[in-house]
C-alpha cells in the first residue's frame, strides 16, 4: 500500500512513521506532505491508498483537504491523527468522510488497533 | 456555568502536561516548583493560541534553549548526544505545545465551548508585557527538565 502522511510538523511526521513501523506496517510505501495543499497535489499525482492527516495546518487544513478530495470524487481512505479530540471535531471528521480519528498523543498499539482493518 | 478564569486554565494545563509527559515524552510525570505572574524576558518557547468567543489565550512552554532541545529530543526519542538543528527544536517544541493545547481544549470544552486551536509559533526572545496582557506561569519540572508552563491572556475589556 502507498500511505501519505500529512502534517506541518516534521517531528510529528517522523513520529507517525516510526509508530507505523513499530506497529508492523513498515513494509508499505510512505510519502510525506507538510500541508493540505501539498497533499492534494501529491494525492492527485501519486494516488495513495491511505492518507493520514493532521487537522490544523497552514494553507489548507486536514478537513479542508478531505472535503476537497470528496468534492472531486476521490474516495481515498482518509484518517486523522490530530491533537483535536472533541466530540464536535470527531463528528465533523466522520461527516466529512474520514474513516477514523486518532488523538495525539498516540502509540504504536493505538495505530495497530485502528489500522488493522485498513492497511492490508 | 461561569467562564473559566486564567487560574482554571493553568490548573487544567498542568494536568494535561502531566499526561503528555508520561505518554509522548516518556518521563515519570511533572512537578510544579513555583508560580509566577511575569515571564523571564528572554526565555525561548513555543506557543499555541486558543481562541474562544470570550477572547484569546496563548498556551506555551518556555525554557532555556538547552532545555528546549532536551524536550525536543524526548519527543523524538533521541539520545542526549544526538545533534538537533534549531529549526527542528522549534518544530518539535511547537508540536509538544500543540498536543498540550489540544488536550487543554478537550478538558475545558464544557466550561468554554467553541474553542479553536491556532498554529504553533516559536519565540526566541521576549514577550513584551503590557497592561493589556495577563500572565499565569507555573514553574515545572517535566521529568528532569526545568521549564515554564505559560498562559498569556488579553485582559477582559482591555
mmCIF file of C-alpha atoms in Angstrom:
data_model
loop_
_atom_site.group_PDB
_atom_site.id
_atom_site.type_symbol
_atom_site.label_atom_id
_atom_site.label_comp_id
_atom_site.label_asym_id
_atom_site.label_seq_id
_atom_site.Cartn_x
_atom_site.Cartn_y
_atom_site.Cartn_z
ATOM 1 C CA UNK A 1 0.000 0.000 0.000
ATOM 2 C CA UNK A 2 1.012 3.614 -0.551
ATOM 3 C CA UNK A 3 0.496 5.730 2.568
ATOM 4 C CA UNK A 4 0.689 9.538 2.616
ATOM 5 C CA UNK A 5 1.482 11.210 5.961
ATOM 6 C CA UNK A 6 0.349 14.846 6.098
ATOM 7 C CA UNK A 7 1.466 17.072 8.970
ATOM 8 C CA UNK A 8 3.037 20.529 9.101
ATOM 9 C CA UNK A 9 5.406 19.294 11.806
ATOM 10 C CA UNK A 10 8.436 17.392 10.553
ATOM 11 C CA UNK A 11 8.800 15.955 14.065
ATOM 12 C CA UNK A 12 5.268 14.560 14.004
ATOM 13 C CA UNK A 13 5.678 13.090 10.518
ATOM 14 C CA UNK A 14 8.732 11.189 11.770
ATOM 15 C CA UNK A 15 6.856 10.063 14.909
ATOM 16 C CA UNK A 16 3.925 8.768 12.842
ATOM 17 C CA UNK A 17 6.304 6.925 10.521
ATOM 18 C CA UNK A 18 8.206 5.399 13.445
ATOM 19 C CA UNK A 19 4.957 4.304 15.130
ATOM 20 C CA UNK A 20 3.678 2.755 11.884
ATOM 21 C CA UNK A 21 6.891 0.708 11.638
ATOM 22 C CA UNK A 22 6.631 -0.297 15.315
ATOM 23 C CA UNK A 23 3.012 -1.328 14.691
ATOM 24 C CA UNK A 24 4.141 -3.724 11.998
ATOM 25 C CA UNK A 25 3.293 -1.639 8.941
ATOM 26 C CA UNK A 26 6.882 -0.933 7.911
ATOM 27 C CA UNK A 27 6.652 -2.943 4.723
ATOM 28 C CA UNK A 28 4.498 -0.373 2.979
ATOM 29 C CA UNK A 29 5.472 2.627 0.881
ATOM 30 C CA UNK A 30 5.409 6.033 2.598
ATOM 31 C CA UNK A 31 5.324 9.614 1.347
ATOM 32 C CA UNK A 32 5.013 12.902 3.235
ATOM 33 C CA UNK A 33 3.353 16.290 2.746
ATOM 34 C CA UNK A 34 3.516 19.320 5.027
ATOM 35 C CA UNK A 35 0.050 20.828 4.470
ATOM 36 C CA UNK A 36 -3.272 20.121 2.813
ATOM 37 C CA UNK A 37 -2.491 21.902 -0.441
ATOM 38 C CA UNK A 38 0.756 19.980 -0.899
ATOM 39 C CA UNK A 39 -1.074 16.775 -0.030
ATOM 40 C CA UNK A 40 -3.845 17.443 -2.549
ATOM 41 C CA UNK A 41 -1.280 17.709 -5.340
ATOM 42 C CA UNK A 42 0.534 14.586 -4.113
ATOM 43 C CA UNK A 43 -2.708 12.583 -3.928
ATOM 44 C CA UNK A 44 -3.723 13.550 -7.455
ATOM 45 C CA UNK A 45 -0.249 12.714 -8.781
ATOM 46 C CA UNK A 46 0.505 9.503 -6.867
ATOM 47 C CA UNK A 47 -2.915 8.021 -5.886
ATOM 48 C CA UNK A 48 -2.046 6.746 -2.376
ATOM 49 C CA UNK A 49 -4.200 4.036 -0.778
ATOM 50 C CA UNK A 50 -4.360 5.736 2.617
ATOM 51 C CA UNK A 51 -3.975 9.326 3.824
ATOM 52 C CA UNK A 52 -3.090 10.042 7.479
ATOM 53 C CA UNK A 53 -3.542 13.768 8.072
ATOM 54 C CA UNK A 54 -3.235 16.310 10.841
ATOM 55 C CA UNK A 55 -6.211 18.637 11.369
ATOM 56 C CA UNK A 56 -4.692 22.094 11.913
ATOM 57 C CA UNK A 57 -2.208 23.028 9.201
ATOM 58 C CA UNK A 58 -1.315 26.205 7.278
ATOM 59 C CA UNK A 59 -2.617 26.861 3.739
ATOM 60 C CA UNK A 60 -5.178 24.033 3.798
ATOM 61 C CA UNK A 61 -6.336 22.206 6.922
ATOM 62 C CA UNK A 62 -6.840 18.466 7.108
ATOM 63 C CA UNK A 63 -10.626 18.682 6.973
ATOM 64 C CA UNK A 64 -10.461 21.116 4.045
ATOM 65 C CA UNK A 65 -8.227 18.590 2.275
ATOM 66 C CA UNK A 66 -10.712 15.795 2.936
ATOM 67 C CA UNK A 67 -13.648 17.893 1.742
ATOM 68 C CA UNK A 68 -11.745 18.919 -1.408
ATOM 69 C CA UNK A 69 -10.994 15.279 -2.188
ATOM 70 C CA UNK A 70 -14.603 14.180 -1.764
ATOM 71 C CA UNK A 71 -15.848 17.106 -3.862
ATOM 72 C CA UNK A 72 -13.549 15.867 -6.640
ATOM 73 C CA UNK A 73 -14.916 12.350 -6.309
ATOM 74 C CA UNK A 74 -11.732 10.990 -4.725
ATOM 75 C CA UNK A 75 -12.682 8.297 -2.194
ATOM 76 C CA UNK A 76 -9.193 7.503 -0.872
ATOM 77 C CA UNK A 77 -9.261 6.061 2.659
ATOM 78 C CA UNK A 78 -8.599 9.019 4.934
ATOM 79 C CA UNK A 79 -7.905 9.226 8.671
ATOM 80 C CA UNK A 80 -6.893 11.991 11.031
ATOM 81 C CA UNK A 81 -4.019 11.925 13.516
ATOM 82 C CA UNK A 82 -4.538 15.119 15.461
ATOM 83 C CA UNK A 83 -4.425 16.810 18.847
ATOM 84 C CA UNK A 84 -8.103 17.699 18.285
ATOM 85 C CA UNK A 85 -10.388 15.298 20.142
ATOM 86 C CA UNK A 86 -13.668 16.996 20.998
ATOM 87 C CA UNK A 87 -16.992 15.410 20.035
ATOM 88 C CA UNK A 88 -17.648 18.305 17.643
ATOM 89 C CA UNK A 89 -14.403 17.677 15.744
ATOM 90 C CA UNK A 90 -14.963 13.892 15.640
ATOM 91 C CA UNK A 91 -18.442 14.422 14.254
ATOM 92 C CA UNK A 92 -17.182 16.796 11.557
ATOM 93 C CA UNK A 93 -14.389 14.372 10.643
ATOM 94 C CA UNK A 94 -16.739 11.429 10.201
ATOM 95 C CA UNK A 95 -19.407 13.522 8.462
ATOM 96 C CA UNK A 96 -16.755 14.726 6.000
ATOM 97 C CA UNK A 97 -15.807 11.161 5.138
ATOM 98 C CA UNK A 98 -12.960 10.224 7.474
ATOM 99 C CA UNK A 99 -12.629 6.551 8.388
ATOM 100 C CA UNK A 100 -11.176 7.293 11.838
ATOM 101 C CA UNK A 101 -9.632 9.924 14.083
ATOM 102 C CA UNK A 102 -6.628 9.123 16.269
ATOM 103 C CA UNK A 103 -5.846 11.598 19.027
ATOM 104 C CA UNK A 104 -2.277 12.717 19.787
ATOM 105 C CA UNK A 105 -0.521 11.532 21.820
ATOM 106 C CA UNK A 106 -0.852 8.020 20.443
ATOM 107 C CA UNK A 107 1.343 4.937 20.425
ATOM 108 C CA UNK A 108 2.090 2.047 18.110
ATOM 109 C CA UNK A 109 -0.573 -0.098 19.772
ATOM 110 C CA UNK A 110 -3.262 2.510 19.029
ATOM 111 C CA UNK A 111 -2.164 2.640 15.403
ATOM 112 C CA UNK A 112 -2.077 -1.154 15.207
ATOM 113 C CA UNK A 113 -5.641 -1.495 16.530
ATOM 114 C CA UNK A 114 -7.070 1.340 14.441
ATOM 115 C CA UNK A 115 -5.352 0.444 11.193
ATOM 116 C CA UNK A 116 -5.616 -3.344 11.412
ATOM 117 C CA UNK A 117 -8.608 -3.455 9.087
ATOM 118 C CA UNK A 118 -7.445 -0.533 6.977
ATOM 119 C CA UNK A 119 -3.874 -1.428 5.990
ATOM 120 C CA UNK A 120 -3.802 -4.830 4.332
ATOM 121 C CA UNK B 1 -21.606 27.669 34.454
ATOM 122 C CA UNK B 2 -19.271 30.673 34.768
ATOM 123 C CA UNK B 3 -16.448 31.194 32.295
ATOM 124 C CA UNK B 4 -13.114 29.808 33.491
ATOM 125 C CA UNK B 5 -10.539 32.277 34.782
ATOM 126 C CA UNK B 6 -6.839 32.130 33.990
ATOM 127 C CA UNK B 7 -6.107 30.085 37.126
ATOM 128 C CA UNK B 8 -8.602 27.435 35.952
ATOM 129 C CA UNK B 9 -6.843 27.215 32.594
ATOM 130 C CA UNK B 10 -3.452 26.914 34.272
ATOM 131 C CA UNK B 11 -4.618 24.141 36.610
ATOM 132 C CA UNK B 12 -6.060 22.231 33.662
ATOM 133 C CA UNK B 13 -2.899 22.793 31.612
ATOM 134 C CA UNK B 14 -0.761 21.330 34.414
ATOM 135 C CA UNK B 15 -2.875 18.161 34.365
ATOM 136 C CA UNK B 16 -2.633 17.840 30.587
ATOM 137 C CA UNK B 17 1.125 18.453 30.739
ATOM 138 C CA UNK B 18 1.481 15.615 33.262
ATOM 139 C CA UNK B 19 -0.368 13.239 30.920
ATOM 140 C CA UNK B 20 1.730 14.394 27.988
ATOM 141 C CA UNK B 21 4.995 13.953 29.916
ATOM 142 C CA UNK B 22 4.052 10.398 30.818
ATOM 143 C CA UNK B 23 2.959 9.447 27.316
ATOM 144 C CA UNK B 24 4.792 11.065 24.444
ATOM 145 C CA UNK B 25 7.859 12.271 26.378
ATOM 146 C CA UNK B 26 8.237 9.030 28.380
ATOM 147 C CA UNK B 27 9.016 10.849 31.637
ATOM 148 C CA UNK B 28 7.783 9.980 35.107
ATOM 149 C CA UNK B 29 5.372 12.881 35.398
ATOM 150 C CA UNK B 30 5.858 16.535 36.223
ATOM 151 C CA UNK B 31 6.403 18.560 39.364
ATOM 152 C CA UNK B 32 5.334 22.134 39.958
ATOM 153 C CA UNK B 33 8.113 24.085 41.672
ATOM 154 C CA UNK B 34 6.508 27.520 41.768
ATOM 155 C CA UNK B 35 4.183 30.107 40.287
ATOM 156 C CA UNK B 36 4.953 33.427 38.581
ATOM 157 C CA UNK B 37 2.924 36.207 37.023
ATOM 158 C CA UNK B 38 5.799 37.563 34.902
ATOM 159 C CA UNK B 39 7.767 35.737 32.252
ATOM 160 C CA UNK B 40 11.573 35.904 32.330
ATOM 161 C CA UNK B 41 12.116 38.360 29.492
ATOM 162 C CA UNK B 42 14.298 36.381 27.117
ATOM 163 C CA UNK B 43 13.162 32.812 27.595
ATOM 164 C CA UNK B 44 12.589 30.995 24.283
ATOM 165 C CA UNK B 45 9.408 28.986 23.924
ATOM 166 C CA UNK B 46 6.616 27.669 21.725
ATOM 167 C CA UNK B 47 3.049 28.967 21.937
ATOM 168 C CA UNK B 48 -0.333 27.946 20.515
ATOM 169 C CA UNK B 49 -3.375 30.245 20.548
ATOM 170 C CA UNK B 50 -6.727 29.055 21.851
ATOM 171 C CA UNK B 51 -9.453 31.356 20.599
ATOM 172 C CA UNK B 52 -12.767 31.469 22.438
ATOM 173 C CA UNK B 53 -15.753 33.808 21.999
ATOM 174 C CA UNK B 54 -14.602 35.495 25.231
ATOM 175 C CA UNK B 55 -11.123 36.223 23.867
ATOM 176 C CA UNK B 56 -7.845 34.570 23.041
ATOM 177 C CA UNK B 57 -5.356 32.794 25.200
ATOM 178 C CA UNK B 58 -1.838 31.621 24.404
ATOM 179 C CA UNK B 59 -0.562 28.432 25.970
ATOM 180 C CA UNK B 60 3.154 27.803 25.815
ATOM 181 C CA UNK B 61 6.215 26.087 27.180
ATOM 182 C CA UNK B 62 9.280 28.278 27.670
ATOM 183 C CA UNK B 63 12.714 27.186 28.807
ATOM 184 C CA UNK B 64 16.408 27.820 28.344
ATOM 185 C CA UNK B 65 17.395 26.728 24.841
ATOM 186 C CA UNK B 66 19.249 23.647 26.112
ATOM 187 C CA UNK B 67 16.076 22.579 27.946
ATOM 188 C CA UNK B 68 14.001 23.216 24.794
ATOM 189 C CA UNK B 69 16.466 20.958 22.971
ATOM 190 C CA UNK B 70 16.122 18.291 25.677
ATOM 191 C CA UNK B 71 12.318 18.347 25.383
ATOM 192 C CA UNK B 72 12.570 18.060 21.600
ATOM 193 C CA UNK B 73 14.934 15.100 21.951
ATOM 194 C CA UNK B 74 12.491 13.440 24.362
ATOM 195 C CA UNK B 75 9.633 13.790 21.875
ATOM 196 C CA UNK B 76 11.768 12.350 19.095
ATOM 197 C CA UNK B 77 13.232 9.534 21.268
ATOM 198 C CA UNK B 78 16.742 10.811 20.553
ATOM 199 C CA UNK B 79 19.862 10.206 22.580
ATOM 200 C CA UNK B 80 21.262 13.188 24.538
ATOM 201 C CA UNK B 81 24.362 13.390 22.354
ATOM 202 C CA UNK B 82 22.433 13.433 19.057
ATOM 203 C CA UNK B 83 22.511 16.738 17.183
ATOM 204 C CA UNK B 84 19.287 18.628 16.542
ATOM 205 C CA UNK B 85 19.097 21.728 14.336
ATOM 206 C CA UNK B 86 17.492 24.873 15.807
ATOM 207 C CA UNK B 87 14.583 24.648 13.336
ATOM 208 C CA UNK B 88 13.930 21.070 14.423
ATOM 209 C CA UNK B 89 13.950 22.113 18.090
ATOM 210 C CA UNK B 90 11.382 24.813 17.314
ATOM 211 C CA UNK B 91 9.257 22.375 15.299
ATOM 212 C CA UNK B 92 9.319 19.665 17.974
ATOM 213 C CA UNK B 93 8.595 22.046 20.857
ATOM 214 C CA UNK B 94 5.745 23.503 18.775
ATOM 215 C CA UNK B 95 4.328 20.004 18.383
ATOM 216 C CA UNK B 96 4.574 19.358 22.129
ATOM 217 C CA UNK B 97 2.626 22.563 22.776
ATOM 218 C CA UNK B 98 0.162 21.676 20.022
ATOM 219 C CA UNK B 99 -0.612 18.393 21.799
ATOM 220 C CA UNK B 100 -0.832 20.276 25.103
ATOM 221 C CA UNK B 101 -3.274 22.793 23.585
ATOM 222 C CA UNK B 102 -5.424 20.023 22.110
ATOM 223 C CA UNK B 103 -5.631 18.292 25.479
ATOM 224 C CA UNK B 104 -6.430 21.586 27.170
ATOM 225 C CA UNK B 105 -9.221 22.267 24.687
ATOM 226 C CA UNK B 106 -10.718 18.821 25.316
ATOM 227 C CA UNK B 107 -10.513 19.311 29.080
ATOM 228 C CA UNK B 108 -12.052 22.807 29.027
ATOM 229 C CA UNK B 109 -14.628 22.453 26.258
ATOM 230 C CA UNK B 110 -17.581 22.028 28.626
ATOM 231 C CA UNK B 111 -16.890 25.242 30.526
ATOM 232 C CA UNK B 112 -15.522 27.119 27.494
ATOM 233 C CA UNK B 113 -17.273 25.830 24.360
ATOM 234 C CA UNK B 114 -16.349 26.884 20.812
ATOM 235 C CA UNK B 115 -12.600 26.903 21.363
ATOM 236 C CA UNK B 116 -10.494 26.994 18.192
ATOM 237 C CA UNK B 117 -6.841 25.994 18.104
ATOM 238 C CA UNK B 118 -4.304 28.008 16.139
ATOM 239 C CA UNK B 119 -0.900 27.016 14.832
ATOM 240 C CA UNK B 120 2.253 26.927 16.964
ATOM 241 C CA UNK B 121 4.911 29.619 16.853
ATOM 242 C CA UNK B 122 8.377 29.592 18.434
ATOM 243 C CA UNK B 123 9.577 32.800 20.067
ATOM 244 C CA UNK B 124 13.289 33.118 20.736
ATOM 245 C CA UNK B 125 13.169 36.352 22.653
ATOM 246 C CA UNK B 126 10.854 38.335 24.846
ATOM 247 C CA UNK B 127 7.091 38.682 25.011
ATOM 248 C CA UNK B 128 6.802 42.350 25.916
ATOM 249 C CA UNK B 129 4.429 42.679 28.862
ATOM 250 C CA UNK B 130 1.746 45.355 28.531
ATOM 251 C CA UNK B 131 -1.082 46.429 30.781
ATOM 252 C CA UNK B 132 -3.453 44.542 28.463
ATOM 253 C CA UNK B 133 -1.804 41.163 28.991
ATOM 254 C CA UNK B 134 -2.166 38.881 31.953
ATOM 255 C CA UNK B 135 0.368 36.099 32.569
ATOM 256 C CA UNK B 136 -0.032 32.940 34.619
ATOM 257 C CA UNK B 137 3.048 30.764 34.824
ATOM 258 C CA UNK B 138 3.801 27.519 36.579
ATOM 259 C CA UNK B 139 7.450 26.663 37.009
ATOM 260 C CA UNK B 140 7.576 22.961 36.227
ATOM 261 C CA UNK B 141 9.984 20.104 36.137
ATOM 262 C CA UNK B 142 8.986 17.956 33.161
ATOM 263 C CA UNK B 143 10.718 14.730 34.061
ATOM 264 C CA UNK B 144 14.222 16.081 34.785
ATOM 265 C CA UNK B 145 13.793 19.206 32.625
ATOM 266 C CA UNK B 146 13.006 22.610 34.159
ATOM 267 C CA UNK B 147 10.548 24.630 32.058
ATOM 268 C CA UNK B 148 7.814 27.235 32.414
ATOM 269 C CA UNK B 149 4.202 26.443 31.561
ATOM 270 C CA UNK B 150 2.945 29.793 30.339
ATOM 271 C CA UNK B 151 -0.535 31.183 29.760
ATOM 272 C CA UNK B 152 -0.965 34.668 28.305
ATOM 273 C CA UNK B 153 -4.410 36.227 28.083
ATOM 274 C CA UNK B 154 -5.716 39.567 26.926
ATOM 275 C CA UNK B 155 -7.397 41.131 29.941
ATOM 276 C CA UNK B 156 -11.187 41.312 29.677
ATOM 277 C CA UNK B 157 -12.282 44.738 28.467
ATOM 278 C CA UNK B 158 -8.709 45.793 27.689
#
